GROMACS .gro file of C-alpha atoms in nm:
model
  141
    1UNK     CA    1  13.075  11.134   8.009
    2UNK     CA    2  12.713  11.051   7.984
    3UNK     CA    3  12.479  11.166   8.305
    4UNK     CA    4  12.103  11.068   8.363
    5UNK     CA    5  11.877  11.334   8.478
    6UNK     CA    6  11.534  11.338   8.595
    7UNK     CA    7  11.265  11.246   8.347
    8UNK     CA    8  11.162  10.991   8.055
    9UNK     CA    9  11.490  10.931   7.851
   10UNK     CA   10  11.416  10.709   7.497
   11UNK     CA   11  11.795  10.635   7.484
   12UNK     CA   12  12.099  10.749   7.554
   13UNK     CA   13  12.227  10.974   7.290
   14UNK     CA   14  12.530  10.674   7.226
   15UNK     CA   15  12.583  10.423   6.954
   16UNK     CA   16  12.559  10.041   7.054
   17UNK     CA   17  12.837   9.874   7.173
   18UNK     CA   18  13.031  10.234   7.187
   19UNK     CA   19  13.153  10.244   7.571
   20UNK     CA   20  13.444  10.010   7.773
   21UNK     CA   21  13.278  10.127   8.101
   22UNK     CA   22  13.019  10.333   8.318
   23UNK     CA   23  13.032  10.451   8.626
   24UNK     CA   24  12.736  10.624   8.832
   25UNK     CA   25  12.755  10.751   9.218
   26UNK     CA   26  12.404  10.770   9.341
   27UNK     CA   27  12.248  10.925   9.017
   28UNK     CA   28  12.056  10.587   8.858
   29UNK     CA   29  11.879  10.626   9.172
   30UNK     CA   30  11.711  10.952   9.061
   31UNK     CA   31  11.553  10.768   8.768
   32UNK     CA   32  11.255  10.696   8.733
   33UNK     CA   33  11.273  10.418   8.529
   34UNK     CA   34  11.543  10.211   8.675
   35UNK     CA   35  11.516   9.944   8.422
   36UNK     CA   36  11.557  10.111   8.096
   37UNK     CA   37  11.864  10.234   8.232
   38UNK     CA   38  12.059   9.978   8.268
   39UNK     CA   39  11.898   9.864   7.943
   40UNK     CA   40  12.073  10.146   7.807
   41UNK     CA   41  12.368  10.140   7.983
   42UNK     CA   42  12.386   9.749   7.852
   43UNK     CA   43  12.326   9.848   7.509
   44UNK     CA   44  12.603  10.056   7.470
   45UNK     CA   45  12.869   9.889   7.672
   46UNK     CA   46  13.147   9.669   7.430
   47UNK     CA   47  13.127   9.302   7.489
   48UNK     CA   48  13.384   9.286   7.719
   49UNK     CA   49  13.247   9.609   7.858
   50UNK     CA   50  13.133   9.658   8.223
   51UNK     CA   51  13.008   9.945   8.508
   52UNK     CA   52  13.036  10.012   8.837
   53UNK     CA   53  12.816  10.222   9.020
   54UNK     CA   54  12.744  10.321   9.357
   55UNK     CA   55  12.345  10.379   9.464
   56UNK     CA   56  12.084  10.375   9.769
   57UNK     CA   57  11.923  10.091   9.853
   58UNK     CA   58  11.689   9.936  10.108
   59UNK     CA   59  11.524   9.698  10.285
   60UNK     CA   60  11.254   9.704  10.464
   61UNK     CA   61  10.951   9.952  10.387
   62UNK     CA   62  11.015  10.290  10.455
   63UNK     CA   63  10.705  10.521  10.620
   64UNK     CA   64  10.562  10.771  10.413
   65UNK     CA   65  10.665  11.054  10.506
   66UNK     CA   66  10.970  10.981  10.443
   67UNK     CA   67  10.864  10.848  10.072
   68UNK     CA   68  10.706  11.165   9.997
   69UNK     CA   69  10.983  11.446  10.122
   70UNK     CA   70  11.165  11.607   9.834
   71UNK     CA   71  11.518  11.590  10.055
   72UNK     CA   72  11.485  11.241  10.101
   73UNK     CA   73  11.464  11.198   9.721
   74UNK     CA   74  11.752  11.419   9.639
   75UNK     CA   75  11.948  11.256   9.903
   76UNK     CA   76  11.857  10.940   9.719
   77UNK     CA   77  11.650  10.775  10.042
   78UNK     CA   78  11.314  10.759   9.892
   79UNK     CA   79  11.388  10.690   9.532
   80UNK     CA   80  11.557  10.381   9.694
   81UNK     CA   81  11.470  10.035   9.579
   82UNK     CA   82  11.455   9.714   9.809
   83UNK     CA   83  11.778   9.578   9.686
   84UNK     CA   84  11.686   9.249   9.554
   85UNK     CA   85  11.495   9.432   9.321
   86UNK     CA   86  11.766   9.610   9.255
   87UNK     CA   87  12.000   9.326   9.147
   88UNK     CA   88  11.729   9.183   8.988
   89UNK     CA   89  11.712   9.459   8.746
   90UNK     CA   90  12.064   9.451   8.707
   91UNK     CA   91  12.049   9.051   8.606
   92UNK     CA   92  11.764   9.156   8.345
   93UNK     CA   93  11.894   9.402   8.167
   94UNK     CA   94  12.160   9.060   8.075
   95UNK     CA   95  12.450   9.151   8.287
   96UNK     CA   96  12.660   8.882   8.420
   97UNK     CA   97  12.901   8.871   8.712
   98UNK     CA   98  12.707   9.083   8.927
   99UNK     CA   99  12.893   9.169   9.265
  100UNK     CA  100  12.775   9.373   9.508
  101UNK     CA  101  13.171   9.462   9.616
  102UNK     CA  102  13.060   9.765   9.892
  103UNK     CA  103  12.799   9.756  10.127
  104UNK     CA  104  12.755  10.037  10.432
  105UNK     CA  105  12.480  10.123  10.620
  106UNK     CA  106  12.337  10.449  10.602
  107UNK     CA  107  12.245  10.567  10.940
  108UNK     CA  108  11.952  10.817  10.953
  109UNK     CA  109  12.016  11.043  11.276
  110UNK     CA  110  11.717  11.081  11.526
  111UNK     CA  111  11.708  11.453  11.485
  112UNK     CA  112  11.597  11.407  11.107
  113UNK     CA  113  11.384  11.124  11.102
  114UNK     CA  114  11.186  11.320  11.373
  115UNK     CA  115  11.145  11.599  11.160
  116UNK     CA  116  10.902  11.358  10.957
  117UNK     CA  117  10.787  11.111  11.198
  118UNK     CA  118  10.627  11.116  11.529
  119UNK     CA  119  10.839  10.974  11.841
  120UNK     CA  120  10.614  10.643  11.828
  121UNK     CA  121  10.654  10.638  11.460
  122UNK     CA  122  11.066  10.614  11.509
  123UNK     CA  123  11.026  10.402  11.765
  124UNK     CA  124  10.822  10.179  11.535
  125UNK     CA  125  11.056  10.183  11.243
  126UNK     CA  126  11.337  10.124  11.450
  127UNK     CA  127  11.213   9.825  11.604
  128UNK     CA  128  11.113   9.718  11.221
  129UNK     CA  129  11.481   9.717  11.162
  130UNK     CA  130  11.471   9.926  10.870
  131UNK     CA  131  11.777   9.934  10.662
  132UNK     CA  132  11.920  10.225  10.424
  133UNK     CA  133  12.263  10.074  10.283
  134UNK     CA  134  12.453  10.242  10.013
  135UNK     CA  135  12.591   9.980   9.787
  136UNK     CA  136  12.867   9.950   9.498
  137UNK     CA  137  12.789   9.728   9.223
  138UNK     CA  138  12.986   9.562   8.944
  139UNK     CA  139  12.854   9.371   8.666
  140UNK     CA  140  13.000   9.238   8.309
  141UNK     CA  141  12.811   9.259   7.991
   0.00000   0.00000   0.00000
């Protein structure tokens, strides 16, 4: 039971080719370097190894202040990618089969975004159609 946390990791503390699977619920989000995690979490998967893992993603470009608020990080908003990019790190790092087998929209209630933007800023990035969407991914190695 391996987590990422916050900060520069060389390599996970695993042998190659050690773990059958990974899983992840909204943590790869957190780190900063997105694609030397999955290069990690490729390199010590078996061959017939895979993972699974849940995460924040968008599309669209969020404002700001919304970028910069420590809450919207933690609650994985702001560390989101667009998720193309996303996938595309995914398909990269050499994974095959990618499926993205969840997808839900994360709905940001008025009464918080306000607390960062100005009325004609929501109004603006609602008419931008914005979207938040919390994803599950599988992939193969």
């Amino acid at each position: 039971n391996v987590e990422f946390v916050r900060g520069d990791i060389e390599e996970m503390p695993l042998p190659d080719a050690i773990v059958d699977v990974v899983i992840s619920n909204c943590v790869l989000n957190l780190v900063p370097d997105k694609e030397k995690a999955f290069r990690q979490i490729y390199r010590v998967l078996k061959p017939t190894g895979h993972f699974c893992v849940s995460d924040v993603v968008i599309s669209g470009d969020l404002p700001d202040p919304l970028l910069k608020d420590a809450t919207m990080y933690a609650g994985c908003v702001s560390g989101a990618m667009q998720k193309e990019d996303y996938l595309q790190v995914i398909s990269a790092a050499g994974f095959k089969n990618i499926q993205v087998r969840k997808e839900k929209e994360v709905k940001l209630p008025d009464e918080l975004l306000l607390k960062y933007l100005s009325e004609n800023e929501l109004q603006e990035f609602k008419s931008k159609k914005i979207g938040i969407y919390s994803i599950t991914v599988f992939a193969n190695k």
